[in-house]
Amino acid sequence: MSPAPTWPAIDPFADAVNPALGVLLFGLVVAAWRAGRRREAFGLPITLVLCLSVAYGLAYLDRALGVFSLFGLDFSTHGAVHLAAWATLLVWHPARWPWALAVTLAYHALMAAQGYHTTHDLLATAAVVGLPLTLLGTSVRPAARRRADSAPAGHNAGS
């Protein structure tokens, strides 16, 4: 059981970050569909499911094997899901990386400040989840890149 939040007033913000990312991704799917970018409209949710499978799969493995606890750490499922959502966004919209970095750093600082996880927990989770997400993203990226190459002239597909 986690300790009580350090600042209860900001606890709802921590709880809202991942659902807000979900809404953002859903909005991007709708926008892609409406703009006729079917590859993105179908590819983005498929990418999300794959990335979430990595996050939850590693969380399951850690619970089953207890690897993190051997090192005095706690796998952050919320942190892993957060990274999976941003990895999905960055596969299809790589120009958004500054937002991804800023929100992720703020979210992880908030989780550490609230006492949900230590900085070491979050960094270890990011390291363990980051490699498979990067490998997955680079394998999915060619399909997303084809979307950008086939975008109408004047359309900034990386946005």
Short mmCIF file of C-alpha atoms in Angstrom, two decimals:
data_model
loop_
_atom_site.label_atom_id
_atom_site.label_comp_id
_atom_site.label_asym_id
_atom_site.label_seq_id
_atom_site.Cartn_x
_atom_site.Cartn_y
_atom_site.Cartn_z
CA MET A 1 0.00 0.00 0.00
CA SER A 2 1.36 3.45 -0.88
CA PRO A 3 1.74 6.12 1.73
CA ALA A 4 -0.75 8.97 1.84
CA PRO A 5 -0.03 11.67 -0.75
CA THR A 6 2.23 14.44 0.47
CA TRP A 7 -0.02 17.13 -1.00
CA PRO A 8 -3.60 15.81 -1.26
CA ALA A 9 -4.71 18.87 -3.23
CA ILE A 10 -2.53 17.94 -6.21
CA ASP A 11 -3.31 14.22 -6.09
CA PRO A 12 -6.15 14.60 -8.67
CA PHE A 13 -3.63 16.05 -11.14
CA ALA A 14 -1.45 12.97 -10.85
CA ASP A 15 -4.52 10.78 -11.33
CA ALA A 16 -5.60 12.75 -14.42
CA VAL A 17 -2.37 12.68 -16.43
CA ASN A 18 -2.66 9.22 -18.01
CA PRO A 19 -6.40 9.53 -18.77
CA ALA A 20 -5.68 12.94 -20.36
CA LEU A 21 -3.07 11.29 -22.57
CA GLY A 22 -5.68 8.69 -23.54
CA VAL A 23 -8.10 11.44 -24.52
CA LEU A 24 -5.36 13.17 -26.52
CA LEU A 25 -4.58 9.95 -28.40
CA PHE A 26 -8.29 9.33 -29.06
CA GLY A 27 -8.58 12.89 -30.39
CA LEU A 28 -5.65 12.29 -32.72
CA VAL A 29 -7.31 9.13 -34.05
CA VAL A 30 -10.54 11.06 -34.72
CA ALA A 31 -8.61 13.93 -36.34
CA ALA A 32 -6.67 11.50 -38.54
CA TRP A 33 -9.88 9.74 -39.58
CA ARG A 34 -11.62 13.02 -40.41
CA ALA A 35 -8.58 14.18 -42.40
CA GLY A 36 -8.60 10.96 -44.42
CA ARG A 37 -5.35 9.66 -42.90
CA ARG A 38 -6.61 6.10 -42.50
CA ARG A 39 -3.17 4.57 -41.92
CA GLU A 40 -2.72 6.81 -38.88
CA ALA A 41 -6.33 6.37 -37.73
CA PHE A 42 -5.84 2.60 -37.59
CA GLY A 43 -2.12 2.54 -36.81
CA LEU A 44 -2.19 4.80 -33.78
CA PRO A 45 -4.55 2.61 -31.69
CA ILE A 46 -2.74 -0.54 -32.81
CA THR A 47 0.55 1.03 -31.74
CA LEU A 48 -1.01 2.00 -28.41
CA VAL A 49 -2.20 -1.55 -27.76
CA LEU A 50 1.26 -2.91 -28.56
CA CYS A 51 2.99 -0.34 -26.33
CA LEU A 52 0.54 -0.93 -23.48
CA SER A 53 1.13 -4.67 -23.87
CA VAL A 54 4.83 -4.02 -23.26
CA ALA A 55 4.10 -1.87 -20.19
CA TYR A 56 1.60 -4.24 -18.60
CA GLY A 57 3.56 -7.32 -19.64
CA LEU A 58 6.66 -6.06 -17.87
CA ALA A 59 4.58 -5.10 -14.83
CA TYR A 60 3.17 -8.63 -14.76
CA LEU A 61 6.64 -10.15 -15.09
CA ASP A 62 7.92 -8.02 -12.25
CA ARG A 63 5.02 -9.04 -10.02
CA ALA A 64 5.59 -12.70 -10.91
CA LEU A 65 9.39 -12.68 -10.59
CA GLY A 66 9.95 -9.85 -8.08
CA VAL A 67 13.06 -8.58 -9.86
CA PHE A 68 12.60 -4.94 -8.85
CA SER A 69 12.11 -5.84 -5.19
CA LEU A 70 15.42 -7.73 -5.24
CA PHE A 71 17.02 -4.33 -5.72
CA GLY A 72 14.79 -2.52 -3.24
CA LEU A 73 12.76 -0.95 -6.04
CA ASP A 74 9.10 -0.84 -7.01
CA PHE A 75 8.08 -1.13 -10.68
CA SER A 76 5.85 1.83 -11.58
CA THR A 77 2.99 0.55 -13.70
CA HIS A 78 1.60 4.09 -13.97
CA GLY A 79 4.99 5.32 -15.14
CA ALA A 80 5.24 2.49 -17.66
CA VAL A 81 1.75 3.20 -19.04
CA HIS A 82 2.64 6.89 -19.27
CA LEU A 83 5.74 6.06 -21.31
CA ALA A 84 3.74 3.69 -23.52
CA ALA A 85 1.24 6.46 -24.32
CA TRP A 86 3.99 8.92 -25.21
CA ALA A 87 5.87 6.30 -27.24
CA THR A 88 2.69 5.79 -29.25
CA LEU A 89 2.31 9.51 -29.85
CA LEU A 90 5.96 9.91 -30.84
CA VAL A 91 5.82 7.08 -33.37
CA TRP A 92 3.11 8.97 -35.27
CA HIS A 93 4.00 12.56 -34.34
CA PRO A 94 7.74 12.68 -33.60
CA ALA A 95 7.85 16.48 -33.60
CA ARG A 96 5.94 16.41 -30.31
CA TRP A 97 8.98 15.12 -28.38
CA PRO A 98 9.50 18.36 -26.39
CA TRP A 99 5.96 18.05 -24.99
CA ALA A 100 6.51 14.38 -24.24
CA LEU A 101 9.71 15.11 -22.37
CA ALA A 102 8.27 18.04 -20.41
CA VAL A 103 5.09 16.25 -19.37
CA THR A 104 6.94 13.04 -18.50
CA LEU A 105 9.49 14.85 -16.33
CA ALA A 106 6.73 16.80 -14.58
CA TYR A 107 4.61 13.68 -14.08
CA HIS A 108 7.49 11.66 -12.69
CA ALA A 109 8.49 14.54 -10.39
CA LEU A 110 4.89 14.72 -9.19
CA MET A 111 4.77 10.97 -8.52
CA ALA A 112 8.05 11.16 -6.59
CA ALA A 113 6.90 14.24 -4.64
CA GLN A 114 3.63 12.53 -3.77
CA GLY A 115 5.55 9.50 -2.50
CA TYR A 116 4.03 7.08 -5.00
CA HIS A 117 7.49 5.99 -6.15
CA THR A 118 11.07 7.01 -5.56
CA THR A 119 13.12 8.63 -8.27
CA HIS A 120 15.08 5.37 -8.48
CA ASP A 121 11.85 3.40 -9.02
CA LEU A 122 10.84 5.70 -11.86
CA LEU A 123 14.25 5.74 -13.53
CA ALA A 124 14.54 1.95 -13.31
CA THR A 125 11.04 1.52 -14.73
CA ALA A 126 11.83 3.94 -17.57
CA ALA A 127 15.07 2.09 -18.34
CA VAL A 128 13.40 -1.34 -18.38
CA VAL A 129 10.34 -0.22 -20.35
CA GLY A 130 12.21 2.22 -22.59
CA LEU A 131 14.26 -0.33 -24.49
CA PRO A 132 11.36 -2.53 -25.67
CA LEU A 133 9.25 0.57 -26.43
CA THR A 134 12.10 1.99 -28.50
CA LEU A 135 12.50 -1.28 -30.39
CA LEU A 136 8.75 -1.49 -30.95
CA GLY A 137 8.57 2.14 -32.03
CA THR A 138 11.37 1.75 -34.55
CA SER A 139 9.66 -1.29 -36.05
CA VAL A 140 6.30 0.51 -36.33
CA ARG A 141 7.84 3.81 -37.44
CA PRO A 142 8.24 2.88 -41.14
CA ALA A 143 4.44 2.60 -41.48
CA ALA A 144 4.02 5.96 -39.80
CA ARG A 145 6.74 7.48 -42.00
CA ARG A 146 4.90 6.28 -45.11
CA ARG A 147 1.92 8.25 -43.80
CA ALA A 148 4.05 11.39 -43.68
CA ASP A 149 5.47 10.77 -47.15
CA SER A 150 2.01 10.42 -48.65
CA ALA A 151 0.58 13.52 -46.91
CA PRO A 152 -0.79 16.23 -49.22
CA ALA A 153 1.63 19.03 -50.14
CA GLY A 154 1.74 21.76 -47.52
CA HIS A 155 0.49 19.39 -44.81
CA ASN A 156 2.88 19.04 -41.90
CA ALA A 157 2.43 15.35 -41.13
CA GLY A 158 4.91 15.41 -38.25
CA SER A 159 2.68 17.74 -36.25
#
